[in-house]
Coordinates of C-alpha atoms in Angstrom, one line a residue:
Chain D
X171 CA 0.5 0.3 0.5
X172 CA 1.3 3.4 -0.6
X173 CA 1.8 6.1 1.1
X174 CA 0.5 9.8 -0.3
X175 CA -2.4 11.6 -1.5
X176 CA -3.2 9.6 -5.2
X177 CA -2.6 6.1 -4.0
X178 CA -5.7 6.6 -1.0
X179 CA -7.1 9.0 -3.5
X180 CA -7.5 5.4 -5.8
X181 CA -8.0 4.1 -2.8
X182 CA -10.8 5.5 -2.0
X183 CA -10.4 8.4 1.4
X184 CA -9.5 7.7 5.2
X185 CA -11.8 10.3 5.8
X186 CA -12.2 8.6 9.2
X187 CA -8.4 10.7 9.7
X188 CA -10.5 14.1 8.7
X189 CA -13.2 13.0 11.1
X190 CA -10.8 11.8 14.6
X191 CA -9.4 15.0 14.7
X192 CA -11.5 17.7 13.5
X193 CA -12.8 15.5 17.4
X194 CA -10.1 15.0 18.5
X195 CA -8.7 18.8 18.0
X196 CA -12.0 20.6 19.0
X197 CA -12.2 18.5 21.9
X198 CA -8.9 19.9 23.0
X199 CA -9.7 23.0 22.7
X200 CA -12.6 22.9 24.7
X201 CA -10.3 21.1 27.0
X202 CA -7.6 22.8 26.9
X203 CA -10.4 26.5 27.3
X204 CA -11.9 24.4 30.4
X205 CA -8.9 23.1 31.9
X206 CA -6.2 25.4 31.7
X207 CA -7.3 28.2 29.6
X208 CA -10.0 30.5 31.6
X209 CA -8.3 29.4 34.6
X210 CA -4.5 31.1 33.9
X211 CA -5.8 33.6 31.6
X212 CA -8.7 35.1 34.3
X213 CA -5.4 35.5 36.9
X214 CA -3.7 37.5 34.9
X215 CA -6.5 39.8 33.3
X216 CA -6.4 39.8 37.3
X217 CA -2.6 40.6 37.3
X218 CA -3.4 43.1 35.0
X219 CA -6.5 44.5 36.8
X220 CA -4.2 44.8 40.3
X221 CA -0.9 45.9 38.7
X222 CA -2.7 48.8 37.1
X223 CA -5.2 50.1 40.6
X224 CA -1.2 49.5 42.4
X225 CA 0.0 52.0 40.1
X226 CA -3.1 54.3 39.8
X227 CA -2.4 53.6 44.1
X228 CA 0.4 54.7 44.2
X229 CA 0.0 57.9 41.7
X230 CA -2.6 58.9 44.6
X231 CA -0.2 58.7 47.3
X232 CA 2.2 60.2 46.3
X233 CA -0.5 63.4 45.4
X234 CA -1.4 62.8 48.7
X235 CA 1.9 63.0 50.3
X236 CA 3.1 65.8 47.9
X237 CA 0.2 67.6 49.3
X238 CA 1.0 67.0 52.8
X239 CA 4.8 68.2 52.8
X240 CA 4.0 71.3 51.0
X241 CA 1.4 71.9 54.2
X242 CA 3.6 70.5 57.3
X243 CA 6.2 73.2 55.4
X244 CA 4.2 76.6 55.2
X245 CA 2.6 74.8 58.7
X246 CA 6.2 74.7 60.7
X247 CA 7.0 78.5 58.9
X248 CA 4.3 79.7 60.7
X249 CA 4.8 78.0 63.6
X250 CA 8.7 79.7 63.9
X251 CA 7.0 82.9 62.9
X252 CA 4.8 82.4 65.2
X253 CA 7.6 81.8 68.0
X254 CA 9.5 84.4 66.6
X255 CA 6.4 86.9 67.4
X256 CA 5.8 85.3 70.9
X257 CA 10.0 85.1 71.2
X258 CA 9.5 89.0 70.3
X259 CA 6.4 90.0 73.0
X260 CA 8.0 87.9 75.9
X261 CA 11.0 90.1 76.3
X262 CA 8.9 93.9 75.1
X263 CA 6.9 92.2 78.2
X264 CA 9.7 91.1 80.8
X265 CA 12.0 94.9 79.8
X266 CA 8.2 96.9 80.8
X267 CA 7.4 94.7 83.6
X268 CA 11.4 95.0 84.9
X269 CA 11.3 98.9 84.9
X270 CA 7.7 99.2 86.6
X271 CA 8.8 97.0 88.9
X272 CA 12.5 99.4 89.3
X273 CA 10.3 103.1 89.2
X274 CA 7.7 100.9 91.6
X275 CA 10.2 100.4 93.9
X276 CA 12.7 104.2 93.5
X277 CA 8.9 105.2 94.6
X278 CA 8.9 103.5 97.3
X279 CA 12.0 103.9 98.3
X280 CA 11.8 108.1 98.0
X281 CA 7.8 107.2 100.2
X282 CA 9.6 106.1 102.4
X283 CA 12.7 108.4 102.4
X284 CA 10.6 111.5 102.8
X285 CA 8.0 109.8 105.5
X286 CA 11.6 109.1 107.7
X287 CA 12.8 112.2 106.9
X288 CA 9.6 113.6 108.3
X289 CA 10.1 111.3 111.7
X290 CA 13.1 112.1 112.4
X291 CA 12.2 115.7 112.2
X292 CA 9.3 115.5 113.8
X293 CA 11.6 113.5 116.8
X294 CA 13.6 116.1 116.5
X295 CA 11.2 119.0 117.1
X296 CA 9.5 116.9 119.8
X297 CA 12.7 116.3 121.4
X298 CA 13.1 120.1 121.8
X299 CA 10.0 120.5 122.9
X300 CA 10.0 118.5 126.1
X301 CA 14.0 120.2 127.0
X302 CA 12.3 123.0 126.6
X303 CA 9.7 122.3 129.1
X304 CA 12.0 120.2 131.1
X305 CA 14.4 123.6 131.7
X306 CA 11.1 125.4 132.8
X307 CA 10.8 122.0 135.2
X308 CA 13.7 122.1 136.6
X309 CA 15.1 126.0 136.3
X310 CA 11.3 126.6 138.8
X311 CA 12.8 123.7 140.8
X312 CA 16.1 125.4 141.3
X313 CA 14.5 128.3 141.7
X314 CA 12.7 126.9 144.9
X315 CA 15.4 125.4 145.7
X316 CA 18.1 128.3 145.9
X317 CA 14.8 130.3 147.0
X318 CA 14.5 127.8 150.8
X319 CA 18.7 128.1 150.8
X320 CA 20.2 131.8 152.2
X321 CA 21.9 132.7 148.7
X322 CA 24.7 135.8 148.8
X323 CA 24.2 137.7 146.3
X324 CA 27.4 136.4 144.5
X325 CA 26.5 133.3 144.9
X326 CA 23.2 133.0 143.3
X327 CA 24.9 135.1 140.2
X328 CA 27.5 132.0 140.2
X329 CA 25.1 129.7 140.2
X330 CA 22.9 131.5 137.5
X331 CA 26.1 131.8 135.1
X332 CA 27.4 129.1 135.8
X333 CA 23.7 127.2 134.7
X334 CA 23.2 128.7 132.7
X335 CA 26.2 128.4 130.9
X336 CA 26.1 124.3 131.5
X337 CA 22.4 124.7 129.3
X338 CA 24.4 126.4 126.6
X339 CA 26.5 122.5 125.3
Chain N
X283 CA 8.5 5.4 1.4
X284 CA 6.4 2.7 0.6
X285 CA 5.6 1.3 4.8
X286 CA 2.2 0.1 5.0
X287 CA -0.9 1.3 6.9
X288 CA -2.6 -0.1 10.1
X289 CA -6.2 0.5 9.1
X290 CA -9.7 0.2 10.8
X291 CA -12.6 0.2 9.1
X292 CA -15.7 0.9 10.6
X293 CA -18.8 1.1 7.8
X294 CA -17.8 3.5 4.8
X295 CA -15.7 4.8 7.3
X296 CA -11.7 3.4 7.4
X297 CA -9.4 5.4 10.0
X298 CA -5.3 4.9 9.4
X299 CA -4.4 4.7 12.9
X300 CA -0.6 6.1 12.2
X301 CA -2.3 9.0 11.9
X302 CA -4.4 9.0 14.5
X303 CA -3.2 7.0 17.9
X304 CA -0.7 9.2 17.5
X305 CA -2.8 12.2 17.3
X306 CA -3.9 11.5 20.1
X307 CA -1.3 11.0 22.3
X308 CA 0.0 14.4 21.1
X309 CA -3.8 15.2 21.7
X310 CA -3.1 13.9 25.3
X311 CA 0.1 14.6 25.8
X312 CA -0.8 18.6 25.3
X313 CA -3.8 18.9 27.4
X314 CA -1.0 16.9 30.4
X315 CA 1.4 19.7 30.3
X316 CA -0.7 22.6 30.0
X317 CA -3.2 21.0 32.8
X318 CA -0.2 20.6 35.2
X319 CA 1.7 23.4 33.9
X320 CA -2.1 25.6 35.2
X321 CA -2.6 24.3 38.3
X322 CA -3.2 26.2 41.3
X323 CA -2.9 30.1 38.8
X324 CA -1.5 32.5 41.3
X325 CA -1.2 36.4 41.6
X326 CA 2.4 36.0 41.8
X327 CA 3.6 33.3 39.5
X328 CA 5.8 29.7 40.3
X329 CA 8.2 28.4 37.2
X330 CA 5.4 26.2 35.6
X331 CA 2.5 29.1 35.5
X332 CA 5.9 31.3 34.3
X333 CA 6.2 28.9 31.4
X334 CA 2.3 28.4 30.4
X335 CA 2.2 32.3 30.5
X336 CA 5.0 32.9 28.5
X337 CA 3.5 30.2 26.1
X338 CA 0.4 32.2 25.9
X339 CA 1.7 35.8 25.5
X340 CA 4.2 34.8 22.6
X341 CA 0.6 33.1 20.3
X342 CA -0.8 36.0 22.2
X343 CA 1.2 39.0 20.2
X344 CA 0.3 36.5 16.8
X345 CA -3.2 36.9 17.2
X346 CA -3.4 40.4 18.9
X347 CA -1.6 42.8 16.0
X348 CA -3.3 41.8 13.7
X349 CA -7.0 40.2 14.9
X350 CA -8.4 43.0 17.6
X351 CA -12.2 42.6 18.1
X352 CA -14.1 40.7 20.0
X353 CA -13.3 37.6 17.5
X354 CA -9.6 38.2 19.1
X355 CA -9.7 36.7 22.5
X356 CA -11.8 33.0 21.1
X357 CA -8.9 33.0 18.2
X358 CA -6.0 33.4 21.1
X359 CA -7.2 30.3 22.8
X360 CA -7.6 28.3 19.7
X361 CA -4.4 29.8 18.3
X362 CA -2.9 28.7 21.5
X363 CA -3.8 25.1 20.9
X364 CA -3.2 24.5 17.8
X365 CA 0.2 26.0 17.7
X366 CA 0.6 23.7 21.2
X367 CA -1.1 21.2 19.1
X368 CA 0.8 21.0 15.9
X369 CA 4.1 21.3 17.2
X370 CA 4.2 18.3 19.5
X371 CA 2.1 16.0 16.7
X372 CA 5.8 17.7 14.9
X373 CA 8.5 16.5 16.8
X374 CA 6.2 13.7 17.8
X375 CA 8.0 11.9 14.7
X376 CA 11.2 12.2 14.6
X377 CA 11.6 10.7 18.3
X378 CA 9.8 7.9 17.7
X379 CA 8.7 5.2 14.6
X380 CA 7.0 1.9 15.4
X381 CA 7.3 -0.4 12.3
X382 CA 6.2 -3.1 13.0
X383 CA 6.1 -5.9 10.0
X384 CA 6.5 -3.8 8.1
X385 CA 3.4 -1.5 9.0
X386 CA 3.7 2.1 10.2
X387 CA 1.9 2.4 13.4
X388 CA 3.9 5.3 14.4
X389 CA 4.9 8.9 13.0
X390 CA 4.2 12.6 12.7
X391 CA 0.5 13.2 11.9
X392 CA 1.5 16.3 10.2
X393 CA 3.5 13.9 7.5
X394 CA 0.2 12.8 6.2
X395 CA -1.6 15.5 4.1
X396 CA -4.7 14.8 5.4
X397 CA -4.5 16.0 8.9
X398 CA -2.9 19.0 7.9
X399 CA -5.8 19.6 5.2
X400 CA -8.3 18.9 7.9
X401 CA -6.6 21.4 10.3
X402 CA -6.8 24.2 7.9
X403 CA -9.7 23.3 7.0
X404 CA -11.1 23.9 10.3
X405 CA -9.0 27.2 10.8
X406 CA -11.0 28.7 7.2
X407 CA -14.0 27.4 8.3
X408 CA -13.8 29.4 11.3
X409 CA -12.8 32.3 8.9
X410 CA -15.3 32.0 6.6
X411 CA -17.8 31.6 9.6
X412 CA -16.5 34.8 11.5
X413 CA -16.4 36.5 7.9
X414 CA -20.4 35.8 8.0
X415 CA -20.9 36.9 10.6
X416 CA -19.3 40.2 11.5
X417 CA -20.0 41.8 8.3
X418 CA -23.1 39.9 7.1
X419 CA -23.6 37.5 4.1
X420 CA -23.8 40.2 1.4
X421 CA -21.1 42.2 2.4
X422 CA -19.0 39.0 2.8
X423 CA -20.2 37.8 -0.7
X424 CA -19.0 41.1 -2.1
X425 CA -15.2 40.2 -1.9
X426 CA -15.4 37.1 -4.1
X427 CA -17.3 39.3 -7.4
X428 CA -13.2 39.6 -7.8
X429 CA -12.1 35.4 -8.5
X430 CA -9.3 36.7 -7.5
X431 CA -10.3 36.3 -4.0
X432 CA -11.5 33.3 -4.5
X433 CA -8.7 31.5 -6.1
X434 CA -6.8 32.9 -3.2
X435 CA -9.1 31.1 -0.8
X436 CA -8.3 28.1 -2.3
X437 CA -4.6 28.6 -2.8
X438 CA -4.7 29.5 1.2
X439 CA -5.7 26.3 1.9
X440 CA -3.8 24.8 -0.1
X441 CA -0.4 26.5 0.6
X442 CA -1.3 26.2 4.6
X443 CA -2.3 22.1 5.0
X444 CA 1.0 21.4 2.0
X445 CA 2.9 23.5 3.8
X446 CA 3.1 22.1 7.2
X447 CA 2.6 18.2 5.8
X448 CA 5.3 18.6 2.7
X449 CA 8.5 20.0 5.7
X450 CA 7.2 17.1 8.2
X451 CA 7.1 14.4 6.0
X452 CA 10.6 15.6 3.9
X453 CA 11.7 15.8 7.1
X454 CA 10.5 12.3 8.2
X455 CA 11.4 10.9 4.6
X456 CA 15.3 12.0 5.0
X457 CA 15.1 10.6 8.9
X458 CA 14.0 7.1 7.7
X459 CA 16.7 7.5 4.4
X460 CA 19.5 8.1 6.7
X461 CA 18.9 5.4 8.7
X462 CA 18.1 3.5 5.9
X463 CA 21.8 4.1 5.1
X464 CA 23.8 3.7 8.3
X465 CA 22.5 0.3 8.3
X466 CA 22.0 -1.2 4.9
X467 CA 25.1 0.1 3.7
X468 CA 27.8 -1.6 2.2
X469 CA 30.2 -1.5 4.6
X470 CA 28.4 -0.8 8.3
X471 CA 30.5 0.1 10.5
X472 CA 32.2 2.7 8.3
X473 CA 28.2 4.1 7.9
X474 CA 27.1 3.9 11.2
X475 CA 28.8 6.2 11.9
X476 CA 28.2 8.7 9.4
X477 CA 24.8 8.2 9.5
X478 CA 24.4 8.8 12.9
X479 CA 26.1 11.9 12.8
X480 CA 23.8 12.7 9.9
X481 CA 20.9 11.2 12.3
X482 CA 21.4 14.1 14.8
X483 CA 22.0 16.8 13.0
X484 CA 19.4 16.6 10.6
X485 CA 17.1 15.6 14.0
X486 CA 18.4 18.7 15.1
X487 CA 17.5 20.2 11.8
X488 CA 13.9 19.0 12.2
X489 CA 13.1 19.7 15.9
X490 CA 13.9 23.5 14.0
X491 CA 11.5 23.2 11.2
X492 CA 8.5 21.7 13.6
X493 CA 8.9 23.8 15.6
X494 CA 9.1 27.3 12.7
X495 CA 6.0 25.5 11.2
X496 CA 4.4 25.3 13.5
X497 CA 4.2 28.9 14.4
X498 CA 3.9 29.8 10.4
X499 CA 0.4 27.4 10.8
X500 CA 0.0 29.6 13.9
X501 CA 0.5 33.3 12.1
X502 CA -0.7 32.2 8.6
X503 CA -4.3 31.2 10.0
X504 CA -4.4 34.3 12.0
X505 CA -3.3 35.9 8.7
X506 CA -6.4 34.3 6.7
X507 CA -9.1 34.6 9.3
X508 CA -8.2 38.6 10.5
X509 CA -8.5 39.3 5.9
X510 CA -12.5 37.3 7.1
X511 CA -12.7 39.2 10.2
X512 CA -11.6 43.2 9.6
X513 CA -13.1 44.7 7.5
X514 CA -10.5 46.9 4.9

């Protein structure tokens, strides 16, 4: 039996092979499609979706991060300005308060001084007054003592002089 | 090649078992390998899934360039299966050649024109079916007002089937010839090493040819189908 188209035609086509080939191939396509192609291509499509969505998500995250960074930067600048302001006001407050305290202290001291001076003057005056009174009393007492005793005019004169001299001190 | 073939006669239908057995074996091999590679597909693919996805990407790349649209989806599966099926059938006969009492039981099914014509007519049937589906029968038939296009359909069928057949058939013949030369030379001690080297070289080349022919068959199928599907 020769092999080839012509000999096959001569003996009638063995179209069993055609039928068998068709059935085999169609069955193979269906089986491969159902058991291998389907799951794997589905997974490939899923992976593609995941990559796309991951890329989108990454873009989105980066945008957000940039926005956040800009916000942080401006906030930081604001904070620095605020800090400078706070320090300046604190310094100014401290200065004015210090000045006020010093001024108050000065004023009080002056007050106290004038008061003390007044007190001293008063005390001096009082002392002088009381001394004058005592002198008067003493002179009365001396006078009465002298009057009680027999004195010569000379003695009396000497006594008075002596006394007055003693008073002058 | 004056091999005899075992025939199975069922009523008016004759089956050439030397074509049908290896065809079935090829289909089983393709399915088993693909089935094994596709177990537990993961979002992060491991080795075997990568291999399968690489082949899928390869055939998808052939299809996507030619055929956008809704038929592309099914044709991707069609091209993928066709490629692997033809590839395995081409290679199978190179390594396995069963010959019992002068009756050949096992060779490359694609070395038989009937099988390649079956495959080619499957492709072209699908192409014409989609042509009618896409353009309507009037739009589809308008193309054949030019008789050259009618002729083209015939030549498409012949080139698609006979190119594959011719390449694989010639490869098988040469393998058999070299083997016969090696075993039955005038001086066997000389002819055997020479034949061994030739056989090895030619087998390597046939592996290459088998792969290339599977690739060409699929890419031509895609081109012919896209002629019908894509409106000019």
